[in-house]
mmCIF file of C-alpha atoms and ligand atoms in Angstrom:
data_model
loop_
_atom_site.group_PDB
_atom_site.id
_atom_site.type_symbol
_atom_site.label_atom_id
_atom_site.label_comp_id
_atom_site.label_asym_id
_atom_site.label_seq_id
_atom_site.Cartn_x
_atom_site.Cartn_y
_atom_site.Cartn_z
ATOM 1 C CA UNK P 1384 -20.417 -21.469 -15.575
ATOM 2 C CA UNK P 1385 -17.330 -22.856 -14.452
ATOM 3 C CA UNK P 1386 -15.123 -20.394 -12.870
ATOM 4 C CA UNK P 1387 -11.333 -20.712 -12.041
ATOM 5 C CA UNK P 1388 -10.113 -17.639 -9.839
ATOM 6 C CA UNK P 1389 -6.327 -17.402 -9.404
ATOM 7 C CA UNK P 1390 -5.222 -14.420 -6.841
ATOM 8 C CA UNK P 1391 -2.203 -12.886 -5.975
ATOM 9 C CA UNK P 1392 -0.431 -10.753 -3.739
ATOM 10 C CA UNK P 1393 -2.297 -7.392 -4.993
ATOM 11 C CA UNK P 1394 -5.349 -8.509 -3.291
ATOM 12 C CA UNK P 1395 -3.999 -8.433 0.219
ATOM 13 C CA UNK P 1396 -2.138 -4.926 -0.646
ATOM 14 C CA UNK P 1397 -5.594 -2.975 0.308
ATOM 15 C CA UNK P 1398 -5.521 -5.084 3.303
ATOM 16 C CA UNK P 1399 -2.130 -3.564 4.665
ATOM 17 C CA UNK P 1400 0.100 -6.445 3.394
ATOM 18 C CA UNK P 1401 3.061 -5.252 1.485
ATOM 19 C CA UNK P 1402 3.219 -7.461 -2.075
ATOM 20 C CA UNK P 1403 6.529 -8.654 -3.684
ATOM 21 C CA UNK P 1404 7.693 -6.347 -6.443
ATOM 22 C CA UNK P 1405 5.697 -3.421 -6.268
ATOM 23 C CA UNK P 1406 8.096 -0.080 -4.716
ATOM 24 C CA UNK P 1407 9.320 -1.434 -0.882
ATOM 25 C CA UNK P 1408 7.504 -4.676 -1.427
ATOM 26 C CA UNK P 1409 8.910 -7.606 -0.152
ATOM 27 C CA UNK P 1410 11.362 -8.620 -2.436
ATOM 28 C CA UNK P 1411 12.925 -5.463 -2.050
ATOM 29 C CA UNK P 1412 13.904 -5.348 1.518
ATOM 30 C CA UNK P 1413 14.528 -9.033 1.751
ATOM 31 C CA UNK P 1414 16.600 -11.566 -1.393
ATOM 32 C CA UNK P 1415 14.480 -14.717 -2.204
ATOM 33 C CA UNK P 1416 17.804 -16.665 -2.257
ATOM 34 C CA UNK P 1417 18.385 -15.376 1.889
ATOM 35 C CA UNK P 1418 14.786 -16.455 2.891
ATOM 36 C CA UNK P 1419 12.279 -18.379 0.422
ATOM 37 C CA UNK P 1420 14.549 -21.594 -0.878
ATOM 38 C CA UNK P 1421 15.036 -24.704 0.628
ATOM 39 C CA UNK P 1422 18.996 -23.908 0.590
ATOM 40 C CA UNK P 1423 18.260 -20.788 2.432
ATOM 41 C CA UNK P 1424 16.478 -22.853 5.616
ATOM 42 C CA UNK P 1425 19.417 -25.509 5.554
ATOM 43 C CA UNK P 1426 22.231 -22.438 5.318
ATOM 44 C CA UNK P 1427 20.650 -20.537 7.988
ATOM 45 C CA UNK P 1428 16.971 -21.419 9.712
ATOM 46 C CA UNK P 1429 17.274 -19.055 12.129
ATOM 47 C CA UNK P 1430 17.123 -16.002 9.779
ATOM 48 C CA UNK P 1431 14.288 -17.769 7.899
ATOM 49 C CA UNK P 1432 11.916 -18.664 10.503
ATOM 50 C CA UNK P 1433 12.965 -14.772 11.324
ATOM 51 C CA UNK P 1434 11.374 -13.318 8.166
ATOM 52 C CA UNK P 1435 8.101 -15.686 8.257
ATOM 53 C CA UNK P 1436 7.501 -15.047 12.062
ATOM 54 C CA UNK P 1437 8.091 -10.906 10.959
ATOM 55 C CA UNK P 1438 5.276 -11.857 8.800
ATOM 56 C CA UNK P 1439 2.818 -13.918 11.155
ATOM 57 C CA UNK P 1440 3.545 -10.724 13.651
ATOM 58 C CA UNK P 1441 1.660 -8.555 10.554
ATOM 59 C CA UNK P 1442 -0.768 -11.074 9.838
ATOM 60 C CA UNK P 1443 -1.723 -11.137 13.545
ATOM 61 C CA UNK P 1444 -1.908 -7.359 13.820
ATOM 62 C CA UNK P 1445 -5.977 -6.582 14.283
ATOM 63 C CA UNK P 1446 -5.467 -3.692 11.682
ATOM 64 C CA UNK P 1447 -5.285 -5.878 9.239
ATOM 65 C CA UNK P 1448 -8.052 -7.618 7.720
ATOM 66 C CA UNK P 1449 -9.727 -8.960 4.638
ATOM 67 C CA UNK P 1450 -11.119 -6.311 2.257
ATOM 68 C CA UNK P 1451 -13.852 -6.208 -0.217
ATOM 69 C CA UNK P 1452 -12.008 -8.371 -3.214
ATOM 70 C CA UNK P 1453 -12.291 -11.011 -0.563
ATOM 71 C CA UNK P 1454 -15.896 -10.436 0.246
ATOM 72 C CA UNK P 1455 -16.828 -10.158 -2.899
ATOM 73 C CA UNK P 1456 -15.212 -12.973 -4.010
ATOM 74 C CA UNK P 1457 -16.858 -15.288 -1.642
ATOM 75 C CA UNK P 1458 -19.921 -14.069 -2.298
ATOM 76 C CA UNK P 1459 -19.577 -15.093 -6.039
ATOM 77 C CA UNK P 1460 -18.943 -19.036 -4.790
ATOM 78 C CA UNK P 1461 -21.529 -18.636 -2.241
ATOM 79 C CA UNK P 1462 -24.057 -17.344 -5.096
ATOM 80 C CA UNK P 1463 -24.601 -21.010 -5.973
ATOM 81 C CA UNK P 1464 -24.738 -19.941 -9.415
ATOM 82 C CA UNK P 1465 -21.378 -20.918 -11.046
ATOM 83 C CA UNK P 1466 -19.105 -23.701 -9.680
ATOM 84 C CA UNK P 1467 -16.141 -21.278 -8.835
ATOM 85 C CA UNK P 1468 -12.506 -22.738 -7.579
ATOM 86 C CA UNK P 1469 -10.488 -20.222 -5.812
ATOM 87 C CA UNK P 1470 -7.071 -20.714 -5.939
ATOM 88 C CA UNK P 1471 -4.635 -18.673 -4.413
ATOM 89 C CA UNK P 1472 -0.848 -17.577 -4.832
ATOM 90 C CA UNK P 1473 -1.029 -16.027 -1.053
ATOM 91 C CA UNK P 1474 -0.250 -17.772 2.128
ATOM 92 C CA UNK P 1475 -2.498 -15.069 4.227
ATOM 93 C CA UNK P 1476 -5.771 -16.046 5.903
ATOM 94 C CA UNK P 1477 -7.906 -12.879 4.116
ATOM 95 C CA UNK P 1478 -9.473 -14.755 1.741
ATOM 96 C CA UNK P 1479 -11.148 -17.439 4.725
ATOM 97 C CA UNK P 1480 -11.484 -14.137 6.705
ATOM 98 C CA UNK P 1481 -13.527 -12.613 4.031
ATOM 99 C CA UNK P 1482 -15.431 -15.791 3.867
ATOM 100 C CA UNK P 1483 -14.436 -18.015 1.476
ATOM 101 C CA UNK P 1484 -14.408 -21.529 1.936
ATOM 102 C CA UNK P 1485 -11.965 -24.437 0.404
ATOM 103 C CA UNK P 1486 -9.511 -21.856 -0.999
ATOM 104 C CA UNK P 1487 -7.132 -23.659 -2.503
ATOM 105 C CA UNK P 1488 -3.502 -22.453 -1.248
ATOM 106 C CA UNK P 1489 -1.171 -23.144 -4.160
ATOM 107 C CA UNK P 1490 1.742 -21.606 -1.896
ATOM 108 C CA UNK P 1491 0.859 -22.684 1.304
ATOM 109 C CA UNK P 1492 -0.277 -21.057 4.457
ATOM 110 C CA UNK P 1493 1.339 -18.722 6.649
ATOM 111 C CA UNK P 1494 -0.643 -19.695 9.754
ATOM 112 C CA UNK P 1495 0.391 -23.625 9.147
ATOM 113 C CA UNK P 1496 3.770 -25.339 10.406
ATOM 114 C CA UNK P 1497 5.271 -28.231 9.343
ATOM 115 C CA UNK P 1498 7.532 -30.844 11.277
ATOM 116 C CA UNK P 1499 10.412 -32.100 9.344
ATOM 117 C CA UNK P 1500 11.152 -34.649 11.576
ATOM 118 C CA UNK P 1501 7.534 -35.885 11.741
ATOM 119 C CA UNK P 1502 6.144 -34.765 8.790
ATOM 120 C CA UNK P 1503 2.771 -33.341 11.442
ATOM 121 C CA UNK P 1504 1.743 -30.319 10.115
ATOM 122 C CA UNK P 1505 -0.636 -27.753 12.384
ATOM 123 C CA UNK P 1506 -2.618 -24.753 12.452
ATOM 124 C CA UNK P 1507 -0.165 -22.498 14.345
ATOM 125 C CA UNK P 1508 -0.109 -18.283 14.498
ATOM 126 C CA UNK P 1509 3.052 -18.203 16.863
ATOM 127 C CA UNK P 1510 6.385 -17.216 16.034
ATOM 128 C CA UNK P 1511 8.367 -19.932 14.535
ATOM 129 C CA UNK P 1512 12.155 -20.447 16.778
ATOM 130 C CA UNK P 1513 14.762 -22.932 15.956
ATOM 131 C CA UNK P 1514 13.892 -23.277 20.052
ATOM 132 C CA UNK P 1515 10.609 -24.700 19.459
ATOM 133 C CA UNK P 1516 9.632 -28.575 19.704
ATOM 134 C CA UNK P 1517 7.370 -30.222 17.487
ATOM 135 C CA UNK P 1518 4.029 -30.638 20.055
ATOM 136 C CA UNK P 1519 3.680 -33.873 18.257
ATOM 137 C CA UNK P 1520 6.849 -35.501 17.966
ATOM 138 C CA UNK P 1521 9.207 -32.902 20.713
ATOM 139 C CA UNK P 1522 11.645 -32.341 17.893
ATOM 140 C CA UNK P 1523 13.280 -28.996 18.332
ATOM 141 C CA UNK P 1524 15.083 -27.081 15.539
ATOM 142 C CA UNK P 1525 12.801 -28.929 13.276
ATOM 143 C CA UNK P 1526 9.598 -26.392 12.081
ATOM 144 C CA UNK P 1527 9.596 -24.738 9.106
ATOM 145 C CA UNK P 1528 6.281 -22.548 7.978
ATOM 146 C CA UNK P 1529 3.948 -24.483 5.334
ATOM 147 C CA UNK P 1530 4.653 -22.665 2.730
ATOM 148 C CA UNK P 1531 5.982 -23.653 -1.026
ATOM 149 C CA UNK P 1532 9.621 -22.459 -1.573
ATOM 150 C CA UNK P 1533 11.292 -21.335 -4.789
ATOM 151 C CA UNK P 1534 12.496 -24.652 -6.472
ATOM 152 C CA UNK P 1535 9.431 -26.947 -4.368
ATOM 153 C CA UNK P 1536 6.641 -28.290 -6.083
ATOM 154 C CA UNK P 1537 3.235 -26.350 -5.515
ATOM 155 C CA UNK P 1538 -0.058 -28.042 -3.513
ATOM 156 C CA UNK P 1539 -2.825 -29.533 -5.300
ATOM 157 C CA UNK P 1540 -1.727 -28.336 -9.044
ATOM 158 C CA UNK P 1541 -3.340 -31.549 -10.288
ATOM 159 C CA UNK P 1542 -6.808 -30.282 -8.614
ATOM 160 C CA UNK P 1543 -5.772 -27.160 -10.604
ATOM 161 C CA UNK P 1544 -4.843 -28.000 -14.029
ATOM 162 C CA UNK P 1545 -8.468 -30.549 -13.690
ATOM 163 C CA UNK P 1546 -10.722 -27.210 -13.389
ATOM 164 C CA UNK P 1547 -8.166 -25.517 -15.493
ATOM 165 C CA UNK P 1548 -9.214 -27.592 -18.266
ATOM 166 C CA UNK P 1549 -12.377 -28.225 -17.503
ATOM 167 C CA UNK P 1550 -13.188 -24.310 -17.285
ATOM 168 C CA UNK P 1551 -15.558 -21.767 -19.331
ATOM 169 C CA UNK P 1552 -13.737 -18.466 -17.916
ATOM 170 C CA UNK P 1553 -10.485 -18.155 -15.931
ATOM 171 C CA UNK P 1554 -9.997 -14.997 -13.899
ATOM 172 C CA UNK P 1555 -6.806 -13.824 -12.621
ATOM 173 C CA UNK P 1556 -6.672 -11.017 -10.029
ATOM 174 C CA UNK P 1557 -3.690 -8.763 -8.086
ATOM 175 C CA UNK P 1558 -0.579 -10.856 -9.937
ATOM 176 C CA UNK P 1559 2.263 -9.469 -11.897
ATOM 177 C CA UNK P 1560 2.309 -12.978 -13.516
ATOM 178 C CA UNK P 1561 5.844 -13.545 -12.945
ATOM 179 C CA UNK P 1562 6.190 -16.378 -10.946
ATOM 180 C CA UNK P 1563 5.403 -20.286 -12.657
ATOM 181 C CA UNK P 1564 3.844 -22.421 -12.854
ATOM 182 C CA UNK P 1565 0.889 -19.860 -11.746
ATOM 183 C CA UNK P 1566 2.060 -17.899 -14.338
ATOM 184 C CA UNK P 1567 1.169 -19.958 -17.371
ATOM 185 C CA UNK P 1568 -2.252 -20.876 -15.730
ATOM 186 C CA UNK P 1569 -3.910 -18.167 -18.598
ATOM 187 C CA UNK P 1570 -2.107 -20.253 -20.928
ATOM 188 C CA UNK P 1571 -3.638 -23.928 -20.022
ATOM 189 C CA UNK P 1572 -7.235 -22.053 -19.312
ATOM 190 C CA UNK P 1573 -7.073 -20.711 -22.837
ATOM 191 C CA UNK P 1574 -5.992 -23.529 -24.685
ATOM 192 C CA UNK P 1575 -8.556 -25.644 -23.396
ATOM 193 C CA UNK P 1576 -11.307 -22.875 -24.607
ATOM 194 C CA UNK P 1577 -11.755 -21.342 -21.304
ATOM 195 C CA UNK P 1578 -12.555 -17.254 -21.716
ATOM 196 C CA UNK P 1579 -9.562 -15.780 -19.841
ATOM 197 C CA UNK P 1580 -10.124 -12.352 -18.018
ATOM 198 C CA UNK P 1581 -7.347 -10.349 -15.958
ATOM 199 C CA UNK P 1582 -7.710 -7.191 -13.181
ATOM 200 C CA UNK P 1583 -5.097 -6.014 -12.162
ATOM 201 C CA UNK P 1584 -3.939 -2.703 -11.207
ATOM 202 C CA UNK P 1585 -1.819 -2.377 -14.321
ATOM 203 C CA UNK P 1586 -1.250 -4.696 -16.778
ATOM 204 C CA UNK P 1587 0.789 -7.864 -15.515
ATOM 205 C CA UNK P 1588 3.910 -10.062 -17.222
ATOM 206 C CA UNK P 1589 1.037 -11.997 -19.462
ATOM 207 C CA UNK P 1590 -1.401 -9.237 -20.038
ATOM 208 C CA UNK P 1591 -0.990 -10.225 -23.900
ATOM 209 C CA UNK P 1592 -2.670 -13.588 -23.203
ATOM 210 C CA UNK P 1593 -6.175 -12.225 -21.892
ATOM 211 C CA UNK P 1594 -8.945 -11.797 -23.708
ATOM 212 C CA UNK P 1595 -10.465 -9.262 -21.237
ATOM 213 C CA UNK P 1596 -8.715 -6.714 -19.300
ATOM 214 C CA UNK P 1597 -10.066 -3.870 -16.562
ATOM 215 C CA UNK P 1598 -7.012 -2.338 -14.456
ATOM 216 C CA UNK P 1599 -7.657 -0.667 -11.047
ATOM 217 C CA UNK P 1600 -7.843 -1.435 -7.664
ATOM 218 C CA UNK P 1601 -9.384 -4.657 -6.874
ATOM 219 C CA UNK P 1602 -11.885 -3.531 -4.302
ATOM 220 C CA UNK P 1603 -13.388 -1.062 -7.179
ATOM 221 C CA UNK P 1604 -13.095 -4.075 -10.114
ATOM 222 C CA UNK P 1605 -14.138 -7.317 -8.174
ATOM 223 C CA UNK P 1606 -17.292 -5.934 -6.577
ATOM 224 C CA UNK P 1607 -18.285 -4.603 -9.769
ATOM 225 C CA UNK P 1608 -17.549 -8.155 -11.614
ATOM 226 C CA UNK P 1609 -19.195 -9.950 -8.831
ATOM 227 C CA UNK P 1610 -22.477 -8.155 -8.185
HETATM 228 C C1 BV8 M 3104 10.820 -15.777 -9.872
HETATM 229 C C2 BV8 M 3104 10.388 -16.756 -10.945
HETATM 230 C C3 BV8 M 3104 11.046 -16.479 -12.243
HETATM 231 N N1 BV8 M 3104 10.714 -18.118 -10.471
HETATM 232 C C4 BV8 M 3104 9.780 -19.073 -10.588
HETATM 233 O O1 BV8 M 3104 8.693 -18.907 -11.095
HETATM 234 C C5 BV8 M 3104 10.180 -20.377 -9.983
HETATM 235 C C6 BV8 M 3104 11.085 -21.159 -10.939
HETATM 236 C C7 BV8 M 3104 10.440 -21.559 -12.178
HETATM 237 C C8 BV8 M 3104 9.660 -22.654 -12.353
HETATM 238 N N2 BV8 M 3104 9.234 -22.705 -13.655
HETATM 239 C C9 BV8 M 3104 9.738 -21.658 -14.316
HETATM 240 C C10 BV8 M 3104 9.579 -21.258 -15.654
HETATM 241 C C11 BV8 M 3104 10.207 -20.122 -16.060
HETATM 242 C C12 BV8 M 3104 10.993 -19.388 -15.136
HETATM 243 C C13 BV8 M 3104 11.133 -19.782 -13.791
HETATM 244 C C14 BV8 M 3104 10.506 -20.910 -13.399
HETATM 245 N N3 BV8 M 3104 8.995 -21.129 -9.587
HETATM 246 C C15 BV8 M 3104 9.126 -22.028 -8.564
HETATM 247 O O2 BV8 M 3104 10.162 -22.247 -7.982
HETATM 248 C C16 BV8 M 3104 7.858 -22.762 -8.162
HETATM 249 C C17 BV8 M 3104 7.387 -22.346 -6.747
HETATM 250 C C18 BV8 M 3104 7.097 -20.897 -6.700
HETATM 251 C C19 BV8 M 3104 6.427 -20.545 -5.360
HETATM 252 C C20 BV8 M 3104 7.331 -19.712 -4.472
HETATM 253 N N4 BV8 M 3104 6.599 -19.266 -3.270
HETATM 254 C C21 BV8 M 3104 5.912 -18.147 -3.181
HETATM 255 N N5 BV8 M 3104 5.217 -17.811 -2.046
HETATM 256 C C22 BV8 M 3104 5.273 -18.668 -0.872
HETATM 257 C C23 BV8 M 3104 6.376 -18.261 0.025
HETATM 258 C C24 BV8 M 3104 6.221 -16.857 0.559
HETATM 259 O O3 BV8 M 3104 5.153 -16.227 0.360
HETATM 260 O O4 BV8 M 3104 7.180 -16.426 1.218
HETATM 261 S S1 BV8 M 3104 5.852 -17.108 -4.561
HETATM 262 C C25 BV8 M 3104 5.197 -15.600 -3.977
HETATM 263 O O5 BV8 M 3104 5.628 -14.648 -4.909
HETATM 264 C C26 BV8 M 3104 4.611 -14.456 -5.870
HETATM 265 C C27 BV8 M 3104 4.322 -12.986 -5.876
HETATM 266 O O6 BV8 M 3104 3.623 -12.728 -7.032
HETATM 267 P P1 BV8 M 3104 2.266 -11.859 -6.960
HETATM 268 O O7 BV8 M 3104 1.358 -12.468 -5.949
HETATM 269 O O8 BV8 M 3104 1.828 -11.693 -8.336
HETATM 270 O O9 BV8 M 3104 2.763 -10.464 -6.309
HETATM 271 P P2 BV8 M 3104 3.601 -9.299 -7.029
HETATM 272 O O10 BV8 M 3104 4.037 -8.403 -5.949
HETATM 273 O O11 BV8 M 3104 4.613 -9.866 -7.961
HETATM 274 O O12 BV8 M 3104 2.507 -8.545 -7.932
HETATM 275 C C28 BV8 M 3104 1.410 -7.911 -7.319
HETATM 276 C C29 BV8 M 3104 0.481 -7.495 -8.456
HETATM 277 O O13 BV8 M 3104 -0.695 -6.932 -7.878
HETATM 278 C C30 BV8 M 3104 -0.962 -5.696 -8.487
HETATM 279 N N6 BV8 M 3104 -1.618 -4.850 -7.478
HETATM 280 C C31 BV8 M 3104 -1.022 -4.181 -6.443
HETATM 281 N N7 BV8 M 3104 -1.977 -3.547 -5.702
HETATM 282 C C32 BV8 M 3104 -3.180 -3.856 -6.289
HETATM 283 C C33 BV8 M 3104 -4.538 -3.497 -6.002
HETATM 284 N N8 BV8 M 3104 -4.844 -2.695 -4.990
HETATM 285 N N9 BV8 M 3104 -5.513 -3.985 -6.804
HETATM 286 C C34 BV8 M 3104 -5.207 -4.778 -7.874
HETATM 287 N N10 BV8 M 3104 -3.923 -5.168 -8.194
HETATM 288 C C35 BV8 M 3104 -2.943 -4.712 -7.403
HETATM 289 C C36 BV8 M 3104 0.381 -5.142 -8.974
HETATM 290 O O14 BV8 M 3104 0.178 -4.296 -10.064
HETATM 291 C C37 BV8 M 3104 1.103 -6.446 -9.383
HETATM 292 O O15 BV8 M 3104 0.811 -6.779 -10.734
HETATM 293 C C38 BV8 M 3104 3.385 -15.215 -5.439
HETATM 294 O O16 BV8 M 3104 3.331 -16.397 -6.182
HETATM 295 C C39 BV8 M 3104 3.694 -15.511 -3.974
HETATM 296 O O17 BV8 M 3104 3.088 -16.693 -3.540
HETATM 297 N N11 BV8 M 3104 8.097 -24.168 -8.064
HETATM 298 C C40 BV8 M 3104 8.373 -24.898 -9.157
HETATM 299 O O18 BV8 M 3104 8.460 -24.403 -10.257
HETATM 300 O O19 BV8 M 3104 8.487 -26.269 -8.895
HETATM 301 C C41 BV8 M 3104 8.819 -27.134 -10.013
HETATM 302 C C42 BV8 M 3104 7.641 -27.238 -10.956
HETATM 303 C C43 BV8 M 3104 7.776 -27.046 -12.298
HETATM 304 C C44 BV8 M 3104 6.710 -27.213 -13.149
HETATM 305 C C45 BV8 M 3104 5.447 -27.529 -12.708
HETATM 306 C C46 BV8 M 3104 5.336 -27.695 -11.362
HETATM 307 C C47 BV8 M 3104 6.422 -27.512 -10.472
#
């Protein structure tokens, strides 16, 4: 079968990684408009590169790790049975920690930095300062994380919307289904004839749209899907 997997933020949560809307999640204690828009980083970099280094400091903590939604999940591509894409709304590492391979970060990376004077972009875990010089081209004031702001165009969506359409079941795991295009991924799996199957811990935004439904916590649902 051919398998598209979107994740989102609830499969980190039983990692230790606070999601975005759920009570003290992250868009509680910090506005998207102060820290995850391009106008943000070009009103004020400093407190941006702030909030994403806060968050590299948590990613980087050795209490936190990938869980078993991750390791189950890259067990089912490593199965060999179905052709599975992973695609994922997080920017945290867990899902390569748990051992999946070629995840497909929608949202970019956390652990990645881009140079906007340069355009190099590197695997970095440090914290991100307006002090800090691009090591390729010495640019200071001039990193930003490699992730995909509110209002920026998401990686690889045409790699998406291909297995998208080209799918026979489309799973969608930890999301609240509120932020697009990811969103409306149910919606181009389904019309193209794709089964469509959500677990979540409660239902999300687009529960309506699923065929299939099982609400919990991921590592009791995925392990039980998987195996
Ligand atoms: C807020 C929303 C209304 N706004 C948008 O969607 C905007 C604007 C927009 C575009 N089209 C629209 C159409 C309608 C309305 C608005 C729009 N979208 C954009 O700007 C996107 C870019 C959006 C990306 C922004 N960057 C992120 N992250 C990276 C940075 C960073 O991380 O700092 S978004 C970020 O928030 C989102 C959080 O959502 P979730 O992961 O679902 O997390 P959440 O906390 O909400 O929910 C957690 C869920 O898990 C569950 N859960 C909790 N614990 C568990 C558990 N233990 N087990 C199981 N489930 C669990 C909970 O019940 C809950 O349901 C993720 O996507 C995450 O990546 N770009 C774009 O549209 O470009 C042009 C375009 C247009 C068309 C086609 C192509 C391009």
């Amino acid at each position: 079968m051919k398998i598209v997997v979107l994740t989102g933020a609830g499969v980190s949560a039983e990692s230790g990684l606070a999601t975005f809307r759920d009570a003290g999640g992250i868009w509680a204690r910090y506005r998207i408009e102060d820290v995850a828009t391009p106008d943000a980083y070009a009103r004020n970099p400093a407190k941006v590169l702030d909030f994403y280094t806060q968050r590299r400091v948590q990613l980087r903590d050795p209490a936190i790790d990938a869980n078993d939604t991750h390791r189950a999940l890259a067990r089912l591509a490593a199965s060999g049975t179905h052709e599975v894409l992973l695609v994922t709304q997080n920017v945290d590492d867990l899902h390569e920690r748990g051992g999946s391979e070629d995840v497909l970060h929608m949202h970019g990376e956390l652990f990645k930095t881009r140079c906007l004077a340069c355009d190099a972009l590197f695997d970095d875990r440090d914290d991100l300062t307006l002090q800090r010089a691009c090591a390729a081209c010495g640019a200071s004031g001039r990193l930003r994380p490699h992730v995909v702001w509110f209002g920026e165009m998401p990686l690889e969506l045409d790699r998406v919307y291909d297995a998208l359409t080209d799918s026979d079941l489309f799973v969608s795991i930890g999301t609240s289904g509120n932020v697009y295009p990811a969103a409306d991924f149910v919606r181009t799996a389904r019309s193209a004839g794709a089964r469509t199957l959500e677990l979540n811990l409660e239902p999300s935004e687009g529960a309506s749209l699923f065929h299939d439904a099982r609400y919990g916590p991921a590592s009791n649902l995925v392990p039980a899907w998987v195996d």
